[in-house]
Each structure stands twice: as C-alpha cells, then as structure tokens.
Coordinates of C-alpha atoms and ligand atoms in Angstrom, one line a residue:
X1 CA 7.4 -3.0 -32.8
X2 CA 6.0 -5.1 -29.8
X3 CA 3.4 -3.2 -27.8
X4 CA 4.3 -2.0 -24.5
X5 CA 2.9 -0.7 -21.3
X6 CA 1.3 2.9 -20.8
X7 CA 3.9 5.1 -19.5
X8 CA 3.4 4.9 -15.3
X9 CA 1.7 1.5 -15.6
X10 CA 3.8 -1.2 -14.1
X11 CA 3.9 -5.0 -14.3
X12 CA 4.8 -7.0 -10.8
X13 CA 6.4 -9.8 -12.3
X14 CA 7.4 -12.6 -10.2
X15 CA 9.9 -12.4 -7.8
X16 CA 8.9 -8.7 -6.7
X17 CA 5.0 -10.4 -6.9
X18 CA 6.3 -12.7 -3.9
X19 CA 7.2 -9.5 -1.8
X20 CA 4.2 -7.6 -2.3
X21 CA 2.1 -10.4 -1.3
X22 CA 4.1 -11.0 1.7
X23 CA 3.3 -7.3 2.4
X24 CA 0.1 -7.7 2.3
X25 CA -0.4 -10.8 4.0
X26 CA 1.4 -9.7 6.9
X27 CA -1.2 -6.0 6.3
X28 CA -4.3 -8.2 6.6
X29 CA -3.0 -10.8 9.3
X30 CA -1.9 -7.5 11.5
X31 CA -5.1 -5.4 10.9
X32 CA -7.6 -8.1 11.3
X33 CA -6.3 -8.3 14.6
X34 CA -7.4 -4.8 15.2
X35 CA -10.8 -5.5 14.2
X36 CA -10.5 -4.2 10.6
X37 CA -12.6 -6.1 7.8
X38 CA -11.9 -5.9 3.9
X39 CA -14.3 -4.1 1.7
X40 CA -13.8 -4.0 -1.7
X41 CA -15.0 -1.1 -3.9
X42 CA -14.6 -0.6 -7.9
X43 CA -11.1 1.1 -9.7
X44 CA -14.2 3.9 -11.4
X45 CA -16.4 6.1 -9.7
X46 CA -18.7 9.2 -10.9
X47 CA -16.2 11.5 -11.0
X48 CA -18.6 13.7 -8.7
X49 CA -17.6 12.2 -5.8
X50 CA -13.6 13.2 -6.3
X51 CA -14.7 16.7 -6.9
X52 CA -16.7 16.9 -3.7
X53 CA -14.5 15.5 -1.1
X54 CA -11.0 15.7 -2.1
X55 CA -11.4 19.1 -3.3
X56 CA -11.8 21.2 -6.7
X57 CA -8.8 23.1 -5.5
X58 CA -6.4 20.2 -5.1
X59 CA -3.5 19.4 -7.3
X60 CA -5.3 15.7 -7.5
X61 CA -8.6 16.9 -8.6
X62 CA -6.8 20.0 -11.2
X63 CA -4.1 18.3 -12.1
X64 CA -4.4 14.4 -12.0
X65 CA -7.1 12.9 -12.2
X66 CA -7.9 10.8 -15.1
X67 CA -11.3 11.5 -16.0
X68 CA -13.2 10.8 -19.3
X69 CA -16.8 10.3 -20.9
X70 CA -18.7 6.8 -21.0
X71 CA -20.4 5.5 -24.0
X72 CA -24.0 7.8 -22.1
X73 CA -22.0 10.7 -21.9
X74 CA -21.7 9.9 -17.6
X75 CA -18.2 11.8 -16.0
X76 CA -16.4 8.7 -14.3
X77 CA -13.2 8.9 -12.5
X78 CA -10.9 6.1 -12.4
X79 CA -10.0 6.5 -8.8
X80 CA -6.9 8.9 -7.1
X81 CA -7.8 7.4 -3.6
X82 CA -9.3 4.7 -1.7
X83 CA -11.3 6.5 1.2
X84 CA -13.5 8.6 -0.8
X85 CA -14.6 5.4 -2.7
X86 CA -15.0 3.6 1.2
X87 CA -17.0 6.5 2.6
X88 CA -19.6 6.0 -0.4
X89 CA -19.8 2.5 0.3
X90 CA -20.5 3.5 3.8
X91 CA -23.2 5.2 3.0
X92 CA -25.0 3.6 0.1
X93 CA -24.9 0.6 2.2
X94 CA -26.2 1.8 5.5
X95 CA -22.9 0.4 7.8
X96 CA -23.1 3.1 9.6
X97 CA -25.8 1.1 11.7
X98 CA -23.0 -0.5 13.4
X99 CA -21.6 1.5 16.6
X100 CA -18.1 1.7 14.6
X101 CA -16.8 0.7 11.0
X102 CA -13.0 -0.7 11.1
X103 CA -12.3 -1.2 7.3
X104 CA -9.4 -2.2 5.2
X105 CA -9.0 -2.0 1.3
X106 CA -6.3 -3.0 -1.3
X107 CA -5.7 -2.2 -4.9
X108 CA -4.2 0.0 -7.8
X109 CA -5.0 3.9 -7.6
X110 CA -4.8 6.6 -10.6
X111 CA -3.2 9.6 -10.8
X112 CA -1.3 11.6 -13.7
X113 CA 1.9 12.5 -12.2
X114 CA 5.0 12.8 -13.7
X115 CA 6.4 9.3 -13.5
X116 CA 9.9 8.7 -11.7
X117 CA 11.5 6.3 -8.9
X118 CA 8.6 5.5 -6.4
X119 CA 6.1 8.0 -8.4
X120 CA 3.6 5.8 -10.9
X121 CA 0.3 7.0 -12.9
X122 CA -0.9 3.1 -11.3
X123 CA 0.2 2.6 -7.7
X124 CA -1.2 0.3 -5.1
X125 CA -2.6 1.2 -2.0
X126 CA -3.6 -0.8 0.9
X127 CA -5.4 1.8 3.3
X128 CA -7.6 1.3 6.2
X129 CA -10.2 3.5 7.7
X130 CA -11.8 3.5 11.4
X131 CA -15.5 4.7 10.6
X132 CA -17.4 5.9 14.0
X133 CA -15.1 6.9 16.0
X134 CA -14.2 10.5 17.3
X135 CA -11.6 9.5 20.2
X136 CA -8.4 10.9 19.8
X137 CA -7.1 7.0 21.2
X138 CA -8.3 5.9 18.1
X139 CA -6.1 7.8 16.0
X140 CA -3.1 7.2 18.1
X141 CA -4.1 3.2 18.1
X142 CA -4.3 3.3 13.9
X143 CA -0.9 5.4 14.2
X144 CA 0.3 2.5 16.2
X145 CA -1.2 -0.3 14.3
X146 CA 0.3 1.2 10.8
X147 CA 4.1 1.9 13.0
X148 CA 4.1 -1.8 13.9
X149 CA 3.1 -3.2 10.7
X150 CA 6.6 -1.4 9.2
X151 CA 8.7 -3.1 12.3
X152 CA 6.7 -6.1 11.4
X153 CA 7.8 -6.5 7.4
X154 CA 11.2 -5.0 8.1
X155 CA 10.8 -1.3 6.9
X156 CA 14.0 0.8 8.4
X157 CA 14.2 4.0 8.7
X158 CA 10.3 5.3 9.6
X159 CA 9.8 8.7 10.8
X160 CA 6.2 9.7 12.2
X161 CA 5.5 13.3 11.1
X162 CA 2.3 14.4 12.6
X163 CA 0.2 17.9 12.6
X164 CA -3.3 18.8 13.4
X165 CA -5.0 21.2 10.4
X166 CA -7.8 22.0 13.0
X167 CA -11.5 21.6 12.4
X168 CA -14.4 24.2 11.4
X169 CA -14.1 25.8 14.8
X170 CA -10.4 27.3 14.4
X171 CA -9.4 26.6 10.6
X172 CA -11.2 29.5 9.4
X173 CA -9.5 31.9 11.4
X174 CA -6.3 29.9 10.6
X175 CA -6.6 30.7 7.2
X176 CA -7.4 34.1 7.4
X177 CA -4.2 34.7 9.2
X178 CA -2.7 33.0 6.3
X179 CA -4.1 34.7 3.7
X180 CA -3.0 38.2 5.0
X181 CA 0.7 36.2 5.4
X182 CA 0.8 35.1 2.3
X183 CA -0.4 38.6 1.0
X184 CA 2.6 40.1 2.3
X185 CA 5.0 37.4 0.1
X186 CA 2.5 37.4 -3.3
X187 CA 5.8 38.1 -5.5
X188 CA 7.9 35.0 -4.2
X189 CA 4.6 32.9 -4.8
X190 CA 4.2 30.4 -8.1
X191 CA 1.2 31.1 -10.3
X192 CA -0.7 27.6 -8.8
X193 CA -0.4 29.0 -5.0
X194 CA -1.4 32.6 -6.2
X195 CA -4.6 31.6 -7.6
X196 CA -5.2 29.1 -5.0
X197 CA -4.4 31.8 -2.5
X198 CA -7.9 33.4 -1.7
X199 CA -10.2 30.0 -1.7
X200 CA -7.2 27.3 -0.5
X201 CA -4.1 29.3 0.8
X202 CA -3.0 26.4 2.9
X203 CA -2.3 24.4 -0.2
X204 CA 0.8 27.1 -0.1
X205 CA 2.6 25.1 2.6
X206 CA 2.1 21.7 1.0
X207 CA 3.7 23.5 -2.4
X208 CA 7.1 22.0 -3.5
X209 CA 7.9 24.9 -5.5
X210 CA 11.3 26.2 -4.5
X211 CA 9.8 30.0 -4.2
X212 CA 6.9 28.9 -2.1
X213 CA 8.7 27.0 0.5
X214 CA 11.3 29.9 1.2
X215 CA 8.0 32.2 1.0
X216 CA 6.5 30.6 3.7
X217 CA 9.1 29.9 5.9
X218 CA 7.9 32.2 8.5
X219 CA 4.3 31.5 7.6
X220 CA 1.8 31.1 10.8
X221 CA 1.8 27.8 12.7
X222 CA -1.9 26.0 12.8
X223 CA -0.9 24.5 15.8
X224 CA -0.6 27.5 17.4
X225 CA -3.9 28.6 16.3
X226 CA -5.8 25.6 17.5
X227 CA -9.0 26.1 19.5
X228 CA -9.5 24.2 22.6
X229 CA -11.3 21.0 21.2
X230 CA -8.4 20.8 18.9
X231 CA -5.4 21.3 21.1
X232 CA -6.4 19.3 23.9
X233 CA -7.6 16.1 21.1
X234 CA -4.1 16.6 19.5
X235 CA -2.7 16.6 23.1
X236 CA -4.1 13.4 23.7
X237 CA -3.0 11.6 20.3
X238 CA 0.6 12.6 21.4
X239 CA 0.7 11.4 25.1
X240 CA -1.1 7.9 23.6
X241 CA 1.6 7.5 20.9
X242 CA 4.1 8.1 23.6
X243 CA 2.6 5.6 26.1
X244 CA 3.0 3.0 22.8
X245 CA 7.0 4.1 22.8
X246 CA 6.0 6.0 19.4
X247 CA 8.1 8.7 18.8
X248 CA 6.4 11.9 16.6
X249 CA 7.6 14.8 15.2
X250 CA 5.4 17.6 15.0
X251 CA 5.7 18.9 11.6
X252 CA 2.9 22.6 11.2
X253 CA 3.3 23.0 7.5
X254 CA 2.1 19.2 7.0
X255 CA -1.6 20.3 5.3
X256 CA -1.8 17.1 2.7
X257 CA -3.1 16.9 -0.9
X258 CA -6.8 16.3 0.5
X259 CA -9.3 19.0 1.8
X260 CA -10.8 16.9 3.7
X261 CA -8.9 16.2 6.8
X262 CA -9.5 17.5 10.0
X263 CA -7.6 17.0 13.1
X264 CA -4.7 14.8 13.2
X265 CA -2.7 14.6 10.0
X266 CA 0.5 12.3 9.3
X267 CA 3.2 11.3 6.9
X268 CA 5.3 8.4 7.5
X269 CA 8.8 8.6 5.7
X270 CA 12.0 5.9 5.3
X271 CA 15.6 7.2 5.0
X272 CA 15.5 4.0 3.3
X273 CA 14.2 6.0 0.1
X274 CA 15.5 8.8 -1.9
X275 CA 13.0 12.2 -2.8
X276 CA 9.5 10.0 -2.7
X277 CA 10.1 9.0 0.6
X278 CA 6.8 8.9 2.2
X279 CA 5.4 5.2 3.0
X280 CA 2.4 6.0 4.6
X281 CA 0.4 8.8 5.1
X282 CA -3.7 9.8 6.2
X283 CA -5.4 11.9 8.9
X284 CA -8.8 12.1 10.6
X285 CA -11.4 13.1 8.7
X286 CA -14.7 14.3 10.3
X287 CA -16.5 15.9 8.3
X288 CA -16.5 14.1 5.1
X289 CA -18.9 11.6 5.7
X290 CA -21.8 14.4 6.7
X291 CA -20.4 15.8 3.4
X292 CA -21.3 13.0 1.0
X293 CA -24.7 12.8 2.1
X294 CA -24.2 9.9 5.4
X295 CA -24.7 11.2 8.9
X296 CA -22.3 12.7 11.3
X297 CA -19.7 10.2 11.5
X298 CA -16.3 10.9 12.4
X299 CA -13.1 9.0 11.0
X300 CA -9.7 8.6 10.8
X301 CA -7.8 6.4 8.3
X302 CA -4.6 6.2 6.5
X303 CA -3.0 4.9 3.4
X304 CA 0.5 2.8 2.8
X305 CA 2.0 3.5 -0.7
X306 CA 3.0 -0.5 -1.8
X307 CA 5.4 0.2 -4.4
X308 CA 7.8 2.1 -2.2
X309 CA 7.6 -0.4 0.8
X310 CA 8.5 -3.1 -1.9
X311 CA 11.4 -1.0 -3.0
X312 CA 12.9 -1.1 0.1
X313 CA 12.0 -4.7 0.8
X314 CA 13.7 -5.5 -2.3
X315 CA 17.0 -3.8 -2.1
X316 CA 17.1 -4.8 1.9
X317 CA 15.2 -7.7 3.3
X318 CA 15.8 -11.0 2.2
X319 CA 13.3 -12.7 0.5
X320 CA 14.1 -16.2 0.3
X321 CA 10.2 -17.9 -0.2
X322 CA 9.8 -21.6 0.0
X323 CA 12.7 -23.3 -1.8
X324 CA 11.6 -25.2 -5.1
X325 CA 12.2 -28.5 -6.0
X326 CA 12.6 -29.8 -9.2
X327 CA 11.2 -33.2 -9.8
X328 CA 12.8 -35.4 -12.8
X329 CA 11.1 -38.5 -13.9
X330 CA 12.6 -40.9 -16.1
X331 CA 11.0 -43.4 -18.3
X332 CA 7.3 -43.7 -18.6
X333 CA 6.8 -46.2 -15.2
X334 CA 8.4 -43.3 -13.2
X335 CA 6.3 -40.5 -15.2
X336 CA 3.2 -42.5 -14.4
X337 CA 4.1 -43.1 -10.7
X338 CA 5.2 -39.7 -10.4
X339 CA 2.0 -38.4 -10.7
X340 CA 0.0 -39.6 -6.9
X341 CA 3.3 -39.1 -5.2
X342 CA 3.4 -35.4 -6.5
X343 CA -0.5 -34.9 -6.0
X344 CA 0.1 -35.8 -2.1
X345 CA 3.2 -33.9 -1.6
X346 CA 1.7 -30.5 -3.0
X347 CA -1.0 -31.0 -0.8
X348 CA 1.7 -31.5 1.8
X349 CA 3.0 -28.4 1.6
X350 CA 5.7 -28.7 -0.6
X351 CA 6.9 -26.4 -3.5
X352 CA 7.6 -29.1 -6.6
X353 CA 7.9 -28.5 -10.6
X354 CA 8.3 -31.3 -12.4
X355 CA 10.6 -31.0 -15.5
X356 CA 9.3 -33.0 -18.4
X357 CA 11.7 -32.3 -21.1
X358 CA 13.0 -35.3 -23.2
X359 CA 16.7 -34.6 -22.8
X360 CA 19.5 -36.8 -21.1
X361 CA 19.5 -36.4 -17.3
X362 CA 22.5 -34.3 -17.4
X363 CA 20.6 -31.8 -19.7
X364 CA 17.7 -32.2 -17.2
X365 CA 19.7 -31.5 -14.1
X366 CA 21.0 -28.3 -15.4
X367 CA 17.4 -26.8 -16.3
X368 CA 16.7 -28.2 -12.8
X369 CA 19.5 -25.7 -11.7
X370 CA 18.7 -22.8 -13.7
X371 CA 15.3 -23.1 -12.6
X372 CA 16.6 -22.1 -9.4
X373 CA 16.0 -25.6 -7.5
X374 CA 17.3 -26.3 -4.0
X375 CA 16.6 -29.9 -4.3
X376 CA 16.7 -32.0 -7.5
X377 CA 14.8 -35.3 -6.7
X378 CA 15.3 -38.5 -9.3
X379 CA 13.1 -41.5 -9.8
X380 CA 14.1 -44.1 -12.3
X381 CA 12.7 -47.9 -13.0
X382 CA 15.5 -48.6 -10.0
X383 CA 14.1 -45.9 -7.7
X384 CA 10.5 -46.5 -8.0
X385 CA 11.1 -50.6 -7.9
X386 CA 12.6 -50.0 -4.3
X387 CA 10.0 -47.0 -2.8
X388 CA 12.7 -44.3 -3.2
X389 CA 13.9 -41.5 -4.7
X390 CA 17.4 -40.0 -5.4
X391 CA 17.5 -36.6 -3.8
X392 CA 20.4 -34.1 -4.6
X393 CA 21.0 -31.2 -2.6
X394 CA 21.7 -28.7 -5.3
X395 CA 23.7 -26.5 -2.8
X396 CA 26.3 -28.8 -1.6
X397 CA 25.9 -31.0 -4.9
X398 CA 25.5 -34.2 -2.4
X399 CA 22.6 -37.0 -3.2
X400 CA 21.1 -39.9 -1.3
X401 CA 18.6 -42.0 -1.4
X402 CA 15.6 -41.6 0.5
X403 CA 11.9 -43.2 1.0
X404 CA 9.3 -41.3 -0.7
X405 CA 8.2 -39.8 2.9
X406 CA 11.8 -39.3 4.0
X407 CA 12.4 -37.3 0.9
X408 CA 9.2 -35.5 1.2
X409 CA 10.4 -34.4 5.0
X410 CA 13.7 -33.1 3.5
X411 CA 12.9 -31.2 1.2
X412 CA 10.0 -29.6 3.7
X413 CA 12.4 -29.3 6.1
X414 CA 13.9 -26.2 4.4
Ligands
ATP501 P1 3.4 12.4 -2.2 O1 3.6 13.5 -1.3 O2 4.5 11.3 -2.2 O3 2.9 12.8 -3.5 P2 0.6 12.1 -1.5 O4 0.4 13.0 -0.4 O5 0.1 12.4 -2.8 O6 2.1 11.6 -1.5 P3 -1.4 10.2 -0.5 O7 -2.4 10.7 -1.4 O8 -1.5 10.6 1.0 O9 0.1 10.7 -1.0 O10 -1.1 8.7 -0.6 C1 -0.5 7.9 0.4 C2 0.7 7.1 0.0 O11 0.5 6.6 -1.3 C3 1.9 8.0 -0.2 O12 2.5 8.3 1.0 C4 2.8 7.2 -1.2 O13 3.5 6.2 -0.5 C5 1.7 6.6 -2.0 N1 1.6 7.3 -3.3 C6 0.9 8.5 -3.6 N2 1.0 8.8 -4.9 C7 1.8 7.8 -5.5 C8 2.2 7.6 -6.8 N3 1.9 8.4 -7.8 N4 3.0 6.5 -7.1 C9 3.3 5.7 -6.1 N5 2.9 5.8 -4.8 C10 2.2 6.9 -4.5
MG502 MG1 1.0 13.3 -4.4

C-alpha cells in the first residue's frame, strides 16, 4: 500500500500552487505599501505561550492544539496562530523600540478540527499585525487594507462583520450580565458552554451548537454595554470605514475563538463559499502584549485563511499564468545551438521547456500539446543554417518562420 498524507494535511500541487502564489504576491505587494514588513517566526513554540494568550478556556487551546513532549521532556506546540508567535518575537527582540511595528507573516498553522471543505488540521495563514498603535484609524485603515486586497485578487462576495468585545473597563460587567442570562437558559445549554459558563460565558455566543444559539438568542448585547472609551473608539472605526466606502455590519454575538481581543473584532465572509465561509478574520488586541511579559503596547491585526480564498479563485477567476512554450530540437547541431538561444530567452522573460525525447517529430509535437504548450517552436539543420525557427501556434495550428528574436517577441507577446 503506498503511503499517504496525514488526514487534514494537504499537498498544493501545481496548478492550485500558481494561485496561491499569485495571492500572496499580490498580499505582500499591497501590504508593503502600507508600511508592513515580513517577519518570520518558527511552525513550534513552548506550548506556554498558547495557553497564556489564546486562552485555557478556548476550544483551540482544549480541543485543538497539537501538543506533545520533546526528546527533554519540554511541552512544544506546533502553532494554532500566527500573532501569538509575532507578539513573542516582539518582545524577545526588543521592536518595540520603534514608535510602531507594521508586520506581515505567512505560513501553515495547526489545529485538530474535524477535517471538511475549507476546514484542514494544516492551513495557511498570511496575517498581519500593526504593533504600537491604539488609534481607532488604525484599525479601520487594516480593515481597509485587508477589504481591498479581496477586490484586488477577485474575491466576490465579502461581507465585513464587525463588533467591539469591549476592554477591562466594561467587559467585566458585560459578563456578569451574561452570566446571570445564561443562568436563566442552563438547560438549553451543551455540556462545553455549561462548564465554560462561570470562567468564559461569552464563549456561549461564539458556540455552534444548535441549543446554544437558540439559547442565546435574546442574550445581552456588548455593544450596548460599552463604556465610554469603547463606544466612542468603535464609533470612530465605523465613521472611518464609511469615509473608505466600506460597508459593515455590526454583528454583537461576534466574540472569536481567542481571549485575547479587545475592542474591535471582525469576520470577513464570501457567499462565494458554502458553511466555512469566513476569509478573513482578527481584532485589536491591547492587552496581550503587557500579558506576555512586553510593555504596554496596543495592537490590532488580522488573519486571511489561504485555502478558502484559493477555493474561490479556483472555481471563479481565471488563471491563465504565462503561456509555455515547448521547444523541439532536432538533430544534434540544433540540440547544441539550442542551448545559448534558450539560456538568453529564459533570462528574457520567457516561459520555455525543451522536449528532448527521441521520437519522430510528430510524436514530439503531440507531447508538445499535452504538455499544455501555446507555442511549439522547431529548429532543424535548415532552421538553424538560416537564423530561424519554425514557430506553431498551437491554438490556431498555423506556423511560420521567424528570426530567433522575432520568435522570441512572439511568443512574449502573449
Ligand atoms: P472558523 O470560524 O472558520 O473556525 P476561526 O475563528 O477559527 O475560523 P481564526 O482563528 O480567526 O479562525 O483564523 C482566521 C482565518 O483562518 C479563518 O477566517 C479561516 O479563513 C482560516 N482558518 C481557520 N481555521 C482553519 C482551518 N482549520 N482550515 C482552514 N482554514 C482555517
Ligand atoms: Mg475555528
């Protein structure tokens, strides 16, 4: 039996490989012109770190995490998320010293979830986090950043959802109110929300359980229990996503898989996907910095699921990438001359793969097709005598002859 991938583990294999780095290309072109710079931090962490920001009582750190022993007996964490990872960085390497942090990451993430459409056990993030900065313009200008960055590679469908959980000033008294709510519906709730109730009620809201969402229907809304900091910073998010023609609908129950948001909170969805329809989703995050051990530094950043953006890419963009051509050499002359002309029209720019299998020319034009070329270009002892080529458009099936250059600019041309 041949060996195959761990369940949830995907391969990208080419094709879909060409979309996702045409996502992030167009990520890093868009948020380097917001300032942002790439920081890199390992796939394992102690699994400490998890525990203390996202939260002991979150389904990631109960549920999904995949944690296990090193050779000395040290609790590593191969990582759920990217920001916890960032903030440590932040610290351990003093950039803190600089006024304000804009920072972008990419890479694969962990968790042990049920595997289904859009839902993996390895799943790439690319997330970006603005490190310094408490100004509610800064969360509406990441909002905006991350809104035209979908426009931008051709995601339909995007919804903002956006909420604000609050901060230490008003949460606590939010929760309280939610407790003795949730107190009065205890029967309806599932075992997870019931034990969660006393230390992280508003894990409740977030619940997909069928009972849970009817149960708290009629739960308390945080926004109406914001203090005046709060309000008036989640005021100003709103009226700056308006002024950027951003359109965002307030959504209360919105609390996130994280403890440690504060503030704003957002999801971004596409009604181009089915049930795991968020793209994109993050919040501010003030406190956790403080937390960790840094100094008070407050933060907002967000996170952009690839494998669903590729997903819809795939079934609705096209993705034509540069057309190949397929290069056939006959008889050793041509096979030796083939070499320098191919060397300087690679470093043209051009796409070329030269086919090198012994078989008639007929047999060689048809690999040349199935190969997927555009262009099929021919040089024989004739050819090469005269400076030329044979080039054959493999669409309309016609072929001329062309200089070396002029054959170069045709098939560029594409
Ligand atoms: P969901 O509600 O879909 O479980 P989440 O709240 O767990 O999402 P975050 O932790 O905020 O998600 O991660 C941000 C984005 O990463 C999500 O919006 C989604 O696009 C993507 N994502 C999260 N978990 C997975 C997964 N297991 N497989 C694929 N993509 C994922
Ligand atoms: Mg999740």
């Amino acid at each position: 039996m041949p060996i195959t991938a761990i369940r949830g583990f995907n391969d990208i294999l080419p094709g879909d490989s060409d979309i996702w780095r045409r996502i992030e290309s167009e990520a890093y072109r868009l948020f380097s012109g917001y300032g942002f710079s790439e920081i890199r931090t390992p796939v394992a962490e102690k699994a400490e770190l998890f525990l203390r920001s996202i939260g002991e009582t979150t389904d990631i750190v109960e549920k999904e995490m995949y944690t296990f022993e090193d050779r000395h007996g040290d609790s590593l964490a191969l990582r759920p998320e990217g920001t916890a990872p960032v903030v440590r960085a932040y610290i351990e390497h003093k950039l803190y010293i600089a006024p304000v942090s804009k920072l972008y990451y990419t890479g694969p993430m962990f968790r042990y979830e049920r595997p289904q459409k859009g839902r993996y056990r390895q799943f790439y993030q690319i997330g970006a986090e603005v490190m310094g900065d408490d100004s509610p313009r800064a969360d509406a200008e990441a909002l905006s950043m991350l809104m035209s960055f979908f426009a931008k590679i051709g995601v339909a469908g995007v919804e903002l959802h956006i909420n604000s959980l609050g901060d230490a000033n008003c949460r606590p008294a939010y929760k309280e109110k939610l407790k003795a709510y949730l107190a009065g519906v205890k029967g309806a709730l599932c075992e997870n929300c019931l034990r969660r109730m006393d230390t992280n009620p508003l894990r409740a809201l977030d619940c997909k359980a069928s009972g849970c969402i009817e149960a708290t229907k009629d739960a308390p809304s945080i926004v109406d229990s914001l203090c005046e900091g709060c309000a008036s910073h989640f005021g100003t998010v709103r009226k700056y996503l308006a002024l950027s023609g951003i359109d965002a609908r307030i959504n209360p129950r919105m609390v996130r898989g994280l403890d440690y948001y504060t503030k704003t909170t957002f999801e971004i969805t596409s009604t181009a996907l089915g049930s795991q329809n968020a793209v994109a989703a993050g919040g501010r995050y003030d406190g956790l910095v403080k937390e960790l051990g840094g100094p008070e530094t407050p933060c907002f950043g967000f996170a952009i699921g690839m494998e669903r953006v590729a997903l819809i890419l795939k079934e609705t963009a096209s993705h034509a990438g540069s057309p190949l051509t397929v290069f056939i050499a006959l008889g050793e002359k041509a096979e030796e001359a083939s070499i320098p002309i191919l060397r300087s029209w690679r470093e043209k720019g051009s796409k070329v793969m030269e086919e090198f299998s012994p078989g008639s020319l007929k047999s060689r034009m048809k690999r040349a097709d199935r190969l997927g070329a555009r262009y099929t270009v021919i040089m024989g002892d004739d050819e090469l005598a005269k400076g030329e080529v044979a080039v054959k458009d493999m669409l309309t099936s016609a072929q001329e002859r062309l200089s070396f250059d002029a054959a170069l600019m045709r098939i560029l041309s594409e």
